[in-house]
Amino acid sequence: MEHTGHDGFARPADEILPPGTDARLLVFFDAWRSARSGAAVPTKRDFDPFQMPALLRFTWLYRDDPVAGDFVCLLAGEEVNRAWGHPIKDKTLRQVVGDEDYPVVQARWRKIIDTPLVQYGAKQEKLSSQDLWRAERLLMPLASADGRIDHVIGVSLYRLAGSEQKRMALFEEDIVQIPCAEI
């Protein structure tokens, strides 16, 4: 890895991720990059979430479960559960995002682990039944100890967006995907 003196990385996170990305997501991105140890994707074991203790309440982790045929939530911070309106641990991705959005979200997550790539997104969305939230997210792949890329870890920063009740459908334009090989 080429070191330039800026956080030890060849390119600073704010040059890789979209302009205006919340600084907390830049911290998360750099913690993930530092765990890679020369690999395209770090192992779950090597990623230390305690490098970013202020983000733990916004962090979630899913594992691709071949038996369930879906991603299953292994953990979710308090702010994530609050935004969804209930605890999401042990729920499948389909149960969390709902049948309408599941095909788009599931295809994106498959691409995250299959390519592998990092995904950034920001939009207004109706998560719980009562509130419209502004969500800014960064999703990244993690590998199991055997090297199989089968986890998606993310930080979702939520804030109430107002009282508007209409929810927009998901579109590809809502996200930016960056192959790990280019980071």
XYZ file of C-alpha atoms in Angstrom:
183
model
C 0.000 0.000 0.000
C 1.402 3.404 -0.939
C 1.589 5.782 1.984
C 1.324 9.518 1.463
C 1.054 10.722 5.024
C -2.705 11.425 4.834
C -4.149 8.794 7.187
C -1.643 6.327 5.690
C -3.587 5.865 2.442
C -2.658 6.715 -1.144
C -5.936 8.641 -1.646
C -7.871 10.260 1.170
C -11.366 8.962 1.812
C -12.939 12.304 0.885
C -11.478 11.960 -2.626
C -12.867 8.435 -3.077
C -16.349 8.895 -1.623
C -18.807 11.478 -3.015
C -18.358 15.158 -2.134
C -20.245 16.091 1.016
C -20.040 12.612 2.576
C -20.544 12.887 6.330
C -17.161 12.917 8.101
C -18.256 10.005 10.307
C -18.587 7.800 7.215
C -15.055 8.793 6.201
C -13.846 7.496 9.602
C -15.733 4.229 9.032
C -14.265 3.891 5.530
C -10.714 4.419 6.797
C -11.213 1.876 9.616
C -12.318 -0.672 6.995
C -9.367 0.195 4.731
C -6.869 -0.143 7.579
C -8.150 -3.675 8.309
C -7.491 -4.874 4.740
C -3.775 -5.606 5.259
C -3.160 -5.610 1.506
C -6.269 -7.668 0.645
C -9.154 -6.266 -1.379
C -11.552 -7.045 1.490
C -10.728 -7.360 5.200
C -11.840 -10.334 7.224
C -14.542 -9.840 9.803
C -11.982 -10.881 12.414
C -9.545 -8.123 11.344
C -12.096 -5.313 11.261
C -12.080 -3.580 14.644
C -15.292 -1.607 15.211
C -13.766 -0.159 18.386
C -11.605 2.063 16.151
C -14.838 4.020 15.719
C -16.694 3.756 19.064
C -18.890 6.804 18.354
C -20.317 4.990 15.313
C -21.279 1.720 16.990
C -24.865 2.846 17.569
C -25.213 3.461 13.788
C -23.499 0.211 12.725
C -25.076 -2.995 11.484
C -23.778 -6.325 10.164
C -25.441 -8.929 7.963
C -24.215 -12.361 6.848
C -25.170 -14.046 3.601
C -26.927 -17.180 4.876
C -27.228 -19.881 2.195
C -29.746 -21.842 4.317
C -32.073 -18.834 4.639
C -31.339 -17.819 1.035
C -30.976 -14.238 2.268
C -28.794 -11.923 4.304
C -29.441 -12.197 8.054
C -28.795 -9.339 10.479
C -26.206 -10.301 13.102
C -26.164 -6.974 14.925
C -27.658 -3.520 14.755
C -26.873 -0.445 16.833
C -29.490 1.407 18.839
C -29.949 4.203 16.289
C -30.494 1.680 13.490
C -33.182 -0.123 15.479
C -34.790 3.193 16.440
C -34.975 4.326 12.814
C -36.575 1.045 11.707
C -38.992 1.198 14.644
C -37.987 -2.201 16.080
C -34.956 -4.444 16.632
C -33.699 -5.948 13.356
C -31.181 -8.464 14.756
C -31.901 -12.004 13.468
C -34.213 -10.627 10.751
C -33.591 -11.321 7.073
C -32.950 -8.492 4.656
C -36.381 -9.149 3.116
C -38.053 -8.828 6.531
C -36.236 -5.562 7.213
C -36.657 -3.726 3.885
C -39.973 -5.285 2.823
C -41.101 -7.109 -0.292
C -41.323 -4.010 -2.499
C -37.702 -2.875 -2.070
C -36.143 -6.288 -1.484
C -35.287 -7.138 -5.135
C -33.340 -3.890 -5.650
C -31.578 -3.968 -2.265
C -30.771 -7.679 -2.499
C -29.260 -7.238 -5.993
C -27.099 -4.378 -4.714
C -25.906 -6.410 -1.730
C -25.082 -9.402 -3.948
C -22.946 -7.057 -6.040
C -21.215 -5.790 -2.856
C -20.013 -9.293 -1.989
C -19.646 -10.720 -5.509
C -17.670 -7.865 -7.128
C -16.645 -6.905 -4.245
C -17.394 -3.211 -3.861
C -18.152 -0.386 -1.446
C -21.541 1.276 -1.721
C -22.473 4.782 -0.610
C -26.027 6.099 -0.639
C -28.048 8.986 0.716
C -31.794 9.537 0.396
C -35.050 10.182 2.167
C -36.934 7.016 2.978
C -39.802 5.819 5.084
C -38.323 3.233 7.427
C -40.738 2.971 10.329
C -44.452 3.341 9.806
C -44.536 6.870 11.200
C -41.553 8.888 10.075
C -39.659 9.930 6.971
C -35.922 9.723 7.606
C -32.909 11.078 5.780
C -30.442 8.191 5.616
C -26.802 8.371 4.571
C -25.114 4.974 4.404
C -21.828 3.324 3.674
C -21.840 -0.427 3.075
C -18.713 -2.555 2.753
C -17.935 -6.245 2.337
C -16.174 -8.399 4.911
C -14.786 -11.908 4.495
C -15.102 -14.883 6.813
C -11.970 -16.512 8.255
C -11.930 -18.909 5.265
C -11.685 -15.928 2.883
C -15.245 -16.175 1.529
C -16.768 -12.705 1.166
C -20.112 -13.202 2.872
C -20.761 -10.259 5.202
C -21.988 -6.726 4.607
C -21.186 -4.175 7.293
C -22.574 -0.699 7.236
C -23.089 2.542 9.033
C -26.428 4.288 8.555
C -26.721 7.864 9.741
C -30.372 8.790 10.208
C -32.140 12.022 10.933
C -35.804 12.880 10.740
C -36.536 14.540 7.409
C -39.914 16.043 8.254
C -43.548 15.118 8.247
C -43.857 14.232 4.552
C -45.426 10.790 4.352
C -44.809 9.861 0.708
C -42.003 7.378 0.174
C -40.006 7.256 -3.035
C -39.095 3.940 -4.666
C -35.444 2.936 -4.860
C -33.516 3.693 -8.030
C -29.947 2.939 -9.127
C -29.172 6.694 -9.166
C -29.505 6.774 -5.367
C -26.137 5.074 -4.867
C -22.458 5.155 -5.773
C -20.585 1.862 -6.028
C -16.777 1.675 -5.974
C -15.026 -1.654 -6.698
C -12.655 -2.620 -3.881
C -9.921 -3.233 -6.480
C -9.945 0.545 -7.187
C -9.575 1.599 -3.533
